[in-house]
């Protein structure tokens, strides 16, 4: 049975969540997860470099082939969205250097893939990630749970794309 290692990223300047899952057929299992925290008192380039280096270290250690990453959502706090976009860019550069196949998903797509409804709240996402991956406890912090959700979303969208390719 073919095996795939997928990295999920929930980007943020203060906290960038990451999660690694293994896919064997329809079975998904959690390999590892964590969160990169940066200090708001540090210069922006240093914070972005930390995200870049630590995502690079995750890629080097776990050797994922693919990435599911959340897109930037411009809600009411546009300033936070700019920081998130910069953190996302730093993570994407590390992933590009690692040669990962990238799937980008909106928060609504990720919620729908994991919970079945695009308006799910954080607790519903965490609960379903725990159930889907067969974890004994909820992944913490919630940024890591969101990153695992992005990786799960990648698997569901890739299945759809594969079916579309067969039908063509």
mmCIF file of C-alpha atoms in Angstrom:
data_model
loop_
_atom_site.group_PDB
_atom_site.id
_atom_site.type_symbol
_atom_site.label_atom_id
_atom_site.label_comp_id
_atom_site.label_asym_id
_atom_site.label_seq_id
_atom_site.Cartn_x
_atom_site.Cartn_y
_atom_site.Cartn_z
ATOM 1 C CA UNK A 1 0.000 0.000 0.000
ATOM 2 C CA UNK A 2 1.323 3.405 -0.983
ATOM 3 C CA UNK A 3 2.241 5.775 1.823
ATOM 4 C CA UNK A 4 2.236 9.576 1.779
ATOM 5 C CA UNK A 5 3.589 11.981 4.374
ATOM 6 C CA UNK A 6 1.745 15.306 4.455
ATOM 7 C CA UNK A 7 2.656 18.506 6.302
ATOM 8 C CA UNK A 8 -0.118 20.832 7.384
ATOM 9 C CA UNK A 9 0.521 24.462 8.323
ATOM 10 C CA UNK A 10 -1.670 26.990 10.113
ATOM 11 C CA UNK A 11 0.331 30.180 9.505
ATOM 12 C CA UNK A 12 0.581 33.051 11.942
ATOM 13 C CA UNK A 13 3.250 35.542 12.884
ATOM 14 C CA UNK A 14 2.909 34.935 16.639
ATOM 15 C CA UNK A 15 2.107 31.202 16.313
ATOM 16 C CA UNK A 16 2.577 28.960 13.290
ATOM 17 C CA UNK A 17 1.088 25.538 13.851
ATOM 18 C CA UNK A 18 2.425 22.503 12.001
ATOM 19 C CA UNK A 19 1.334 18.888 11.826
ATOM 20 C CA UNK A 20 2.586 15.784 10.045
ATOM 21 C CA UNK A 21 0.226 12.980 9.032
ATOM 22 C CA UNK A 22 0.817 9.687 7.253
ATOM 23 C CA UNK A 23 -1.705 8.467 4.695
ATOM 24 C CA UNK A 24 -1.921 4.777 3.790
ATOM 25 C CA UNK A 25 -4.861 4.312 1.475
ATOM 26 C CA UNK A 26 -7.824 5.817 3.315
ATOM 27 C CA UNK A 27 -6.156 5.478 6.722
ATOM 28 C CA UNK A 28 -4.663 8.602 8.294
ATOM 29 C CA UNK A 29 -2.424 8.741 11.337
ATOM 30 C CA UNK A 30 -0.696 11.535 13.181
ATOM 31 C CA UNK A 31 3.095 11.431 13.115
ATOM 32 C CA UNK A 32 3.917 14.669 14.969
ATOM 33 C CA UNK A 33 2.714 18.199 15.559
ATOM 34 C CA UNK A 34 3.834 21.423 17.174
ATOM 35 C CA UNK A 35 3.765 25.178 17.148
ATOM 36 C CA UNK A 36 6.408 27.764 16.350
ATOM 37 C CA UNK A 37 6.065 30.789 18.624
ATOM 38 C CA UNK A 38 7.775 34.083 17.894
ATOM 39 C CA UNK A 39 8.330 37.003 20.229
ATOM 40 C CA UNK A 40 6.551 40.241 19.307
ATOM 41 C CA UNK A 41 9.491 42.194 20.746
ATOM 42 C CA UNK A 42 11.865 40.749 18.139
ATOM 43 C CA UNK A 43 12.400 42.434 14.762
ATOM 44 C CA UNK A 44 10.091 41.158 12.018
ATOM 45 C CA UNK A 45 12.927 39.653 9.912
ATOM 46 C CA UNK A 46 14.078 37.584 12.902
ATOM 47 C CA UNK A 47 10.549 36.303 13.522
ATOM 48 C CA UNK A 48 10.110 35.319 9.867
ATOM 49 C CA UNK A 49 13.520 33.657 9.831
ATOM 50 C CA UNK A 50 12.571 31.559 12.856
ATOM 51 C CA UNK A 51 9.430 30.329 11.074
ATOM 52 C CA UNK A 52 11.405 29.599 7.908
ATOM 53 C CA UNK A 53 14.164 27.711 9.764
ATOM 54 C CA UNK A 54 11.861 25.689 11.997
ATOM 55 C CA UNK A 55 9.545 24.658 9.144
ATOM 56 C CA UNK A 56 12.705 23.693 7.250
ATOM 57 C CA UNK A 57 13.789 21.551 10.217
ATOM 58 C CA UNK A 58 10.365 19.835 10.310
ATOM 59 C CA UNK A 59 10.663 19.076 6.581
ATOM 60 C CA UNK A 60 14.196 17.729 7.015
ATOM 61 C CA UNK A 61 13.187 15.496 9.926
ATOM 62 C CA UNK A 62 9.908 14.061 8.611
ATOM 63 C CA UNK A 63 10.418 14.298 4.808
ATOM 64 C CA UNK A 64 6.840 15.158 3.797
ATOM 65 C CA UNK A 65 5.992 15.063 0.102
ATOM 66 C CA UNK A 66 3.015 17.389 0.266
ATOM 67 C CA UNK A 67 1.707 20.440 2.079
ATOM 68 C CA UNK A 68 -1.769 21.588 3.045
ATOM 69 C CA UNK A 69 -1.683 25.246 4.088
ATOM 70 C CA UNK A 70 -4.375 27.707 5.042
ATOM 71 C CA UNK A 71 -4.792 30.826 2.922
ATOM 72 C CA UNK A 72 -4.842 34.254 4.532
ATOM 73 C CA UNK A 73 -8.287 35.426 5.532
ATOM 74 C CA UNK A 74 -8.764 39.192 5.547
ATOM 75 C CA UNK A 75 -11.378 39.642 8.229
ATOM 76 C CA UNK A 76 -11.813 42.651 10.436
ATOM 77 C CA UNK A 77 -8.156 42.780 11.516
ATOM 78 C CA UNK A 78 -6.261 43.613 8.323
ATOM 79 C CA UNK A 79 -3.042 44.336 10.253
ATOM 80 C CA UNK A 80 -2.995 40.778 11.616
ATOM 81 C CA UNK A 81 -3.674 39.449 8.116
ATOM 82 C CA UNK A 82 -0.509 41.131 6.819
ATOM 83 C CA UNK A 83 1.565 39.468 9.550
ATOM 84 C CA UNK A 84 -0.071 36.137 8.816
ATOM 85 C CA UNK A 85 0.682 36.566 5.127
ATOM 86 C CA UNK A 86 4.342 37.237 5.858
ATOM 87 C CA UNK A 87 4.563 34.178 8.127
ATOM 88 C CA UNK A 88 2.827 32.131 5.443
ATOM 89 C CA UNK A 89 5.374 33.340 2.897
ATOM 90 C CA UNK A 90 8.300 32.313 5.112
ATOM 91 C CA UNK A 91 6.775 28.855 5.556
ATOM 92 C CA UNK A 92 6.047 28.512 1.832
ATOM 93 C CA UNK A 93 9.667 29.317 0.935
ATOM 94 C CA UNK A 94 10.863 26.540 3.269
ATOM 95 C CA UNK A 95 8.344 24.171 1.657
ATOM 96 C CA UNK A 96 9.407 25.186 -1.858
ATOM 97 C CA UNK A 97 13.014 24.468 -0.973
ATOM 98 C CA UNK A 98 11.898 21.078 0.338
ATOM 99 C CA UNK A 99 10.194 20.330 -2.991
ATOM 100 C CA UNK A 100 6.725 19.837 -1.497
ATOM 101 C CA UNK A 101 3.578 19.681 -3.613
ATOM 102 C CA UNK A 102 1.389 22.508 -2.255
ATOM 103 C CA UNK A 103 -2.361 22.570 -1.681
ATOM 104 C CA UNK A 104 -3.768 25.910 -0.499
ATOM 105 C CA UNK A 105 -7.161 25.953 1.209
ATOM 106 C CA UNK A 106 -9.468 28.558 2.665
ATOM 107 C CA UNK A 107 -10.540 28.227 6.302
ATOM 108 C CA UNK A 108 -14.012 27.242 5.032
ATOM 109 C CA UNK A 109 -12.591 24.436 2.861
ATOM 110 C CA UNK A 110 -10.546 23.071 5.767
ATOM 111 C CA UNK A 111 -13.515 23.139 8.134
ATOM 112 C CA UNK A 112 -15.749 21.433 5.567
ATOM 113 C CA UNK A 113 -13.152 18.717 4.889
ATOM 114 C CA UNK A 114 -12.706 17.895 8.571
ATOM 115 C CA UNK A 115 -16.091 18.630 10.171
ATOM 116 C CA UNK A 116 -18.414 18.523 7.167
ATOM 117 C CA UNK A 117 -19.518 22.136 7.512
ATOM 118 C CA UNK A 118 -17.560 25.269 6.632
ATOM 119 C CA UNK A 119 -18.768 27.231 9.657
ATOM 120 C CA UNK A 120 -17.407 24.854 12.315
ATOM 121 C CA UNK A 121 -15.808 26.363 15.406
ATOM 122 C CA UNK A 122 -12.383 25.589 16.883
ATOM 123 C CA UNK A 123 -13.678 23.007 19.350
ATOM 124 C CA UNK A 124 -15.455 21.078 16.570
ATOM 125 C CA UNK A 125 -12.289 21.091 14.443
ATOM 126 C CA UNK A 126 -10.147 19.867 17.338
ATOM 127 C CA UNK A 127 -12.672 17.145 18.186
ATOM 128 C CA UNK A 128 -12.838 15.857 14.605
ATOM 129 C CA UNK A 129 -9.058 15.981 14.114
ATOM 130 C CA UNK A 130 -8.718 13.879 17.276
ATOM 131 C CA UNK A 131 -11.325 11.388 15.992
ATOM 132 C CA UNK A 132 -10.046 11.171 12.402
ATOM 133 C CA UNK A 133 -6.448 10.623 13.502
ATOM 134 C CA UNK A 134 -7.344 8.330 16.418
ATOM 135 C CA UNK A 135 -5.509 10.454 18.970
ATOM 136 C CA UNK A 136 -5.807 9.702 22.673
ATOM 137 C CA UNK A 137 -6.048 13.401 23.508
ATOM 138 C CA UNK A 138 -6.755 16.659 21.701
ATOM 139 C CA UNK A 139 -3.734 18.196 19.990
ATOM 140 C CA UNK A 140 -2.596 21.409 21.688
ATOM 141 C CA UNK A 141 -2.253 24.240 21.063
ATOM 142 C CA UNK A 142 -5.177 24.844 18.726
ATOM 143 C CA UNK A 143 -2.749 26.088 16.050
ATOM 144 C CA UNK A 144 -1.357 22.540 15.844
ATOM 145 C CA UNK A 145 -4.886 21.098 15.597
ATOM 146 C CA UNK A 146 -5.627 23.556 12.775
ATOM 147 C CA UNK A 147 -2.411 22.503 11.007
ATOM 148 C CA UNK A 148 -3.403 18.826 11.243
ATOM 149 C CA UNK A 149 -6.800 19.824 9.827
ATOM 150 C CA UNK A 150 -5.044 21.481 6.855
ATOM 151 C CA UNK A 151 -3.102 18.247 6.229
ATOM 152 C CA UNK A 152 -6.340 16.230 6.394
ATOM 153 C CA UNK A 153 -7.919 18.686 3.961
ATOM 154 C CA UNK A 154 -5.049 18.042 1.535
ATOM 155 C CA UNK A 155 -5.858 14.320 1.539
ATOM 156 C CA UNK A 156 -9.536 14.900 0.788
ATOM 157 C CA UNK A 157 -8.847 17.355 -2.010
ATOM 158 C CA UNK A 158 -6.155 15.161 -3.550
ATOM 159 C CA UNK A 159 -8.618 12.249 -3.607
ATOM 160 C CA UNK A 160 -11.089 14.443 -5.484
ATOM 161 C CA UNK A 161 -8.397 15.566 -7.918
ATOM 162 C CA UNK A 162 -7.258 11.977 -8.503
ATOM 163 C CA UNK A 163 -10.828 10.875 -9.258
ATOM 164 C CA UNK A 164 -11.228 13.790 -11.672
ATOM 165 C CA UNK A 165 -7.988 12.819 -13.433
ATOM 166 C CA UNK A 166 -9.162 9.217 -13.848
ATOM 167 C CA UNK A 167 -12.473 10.399 -15.308
ATOM 168 C CA UNK A 168 -10.800 12.605 -17.927
#
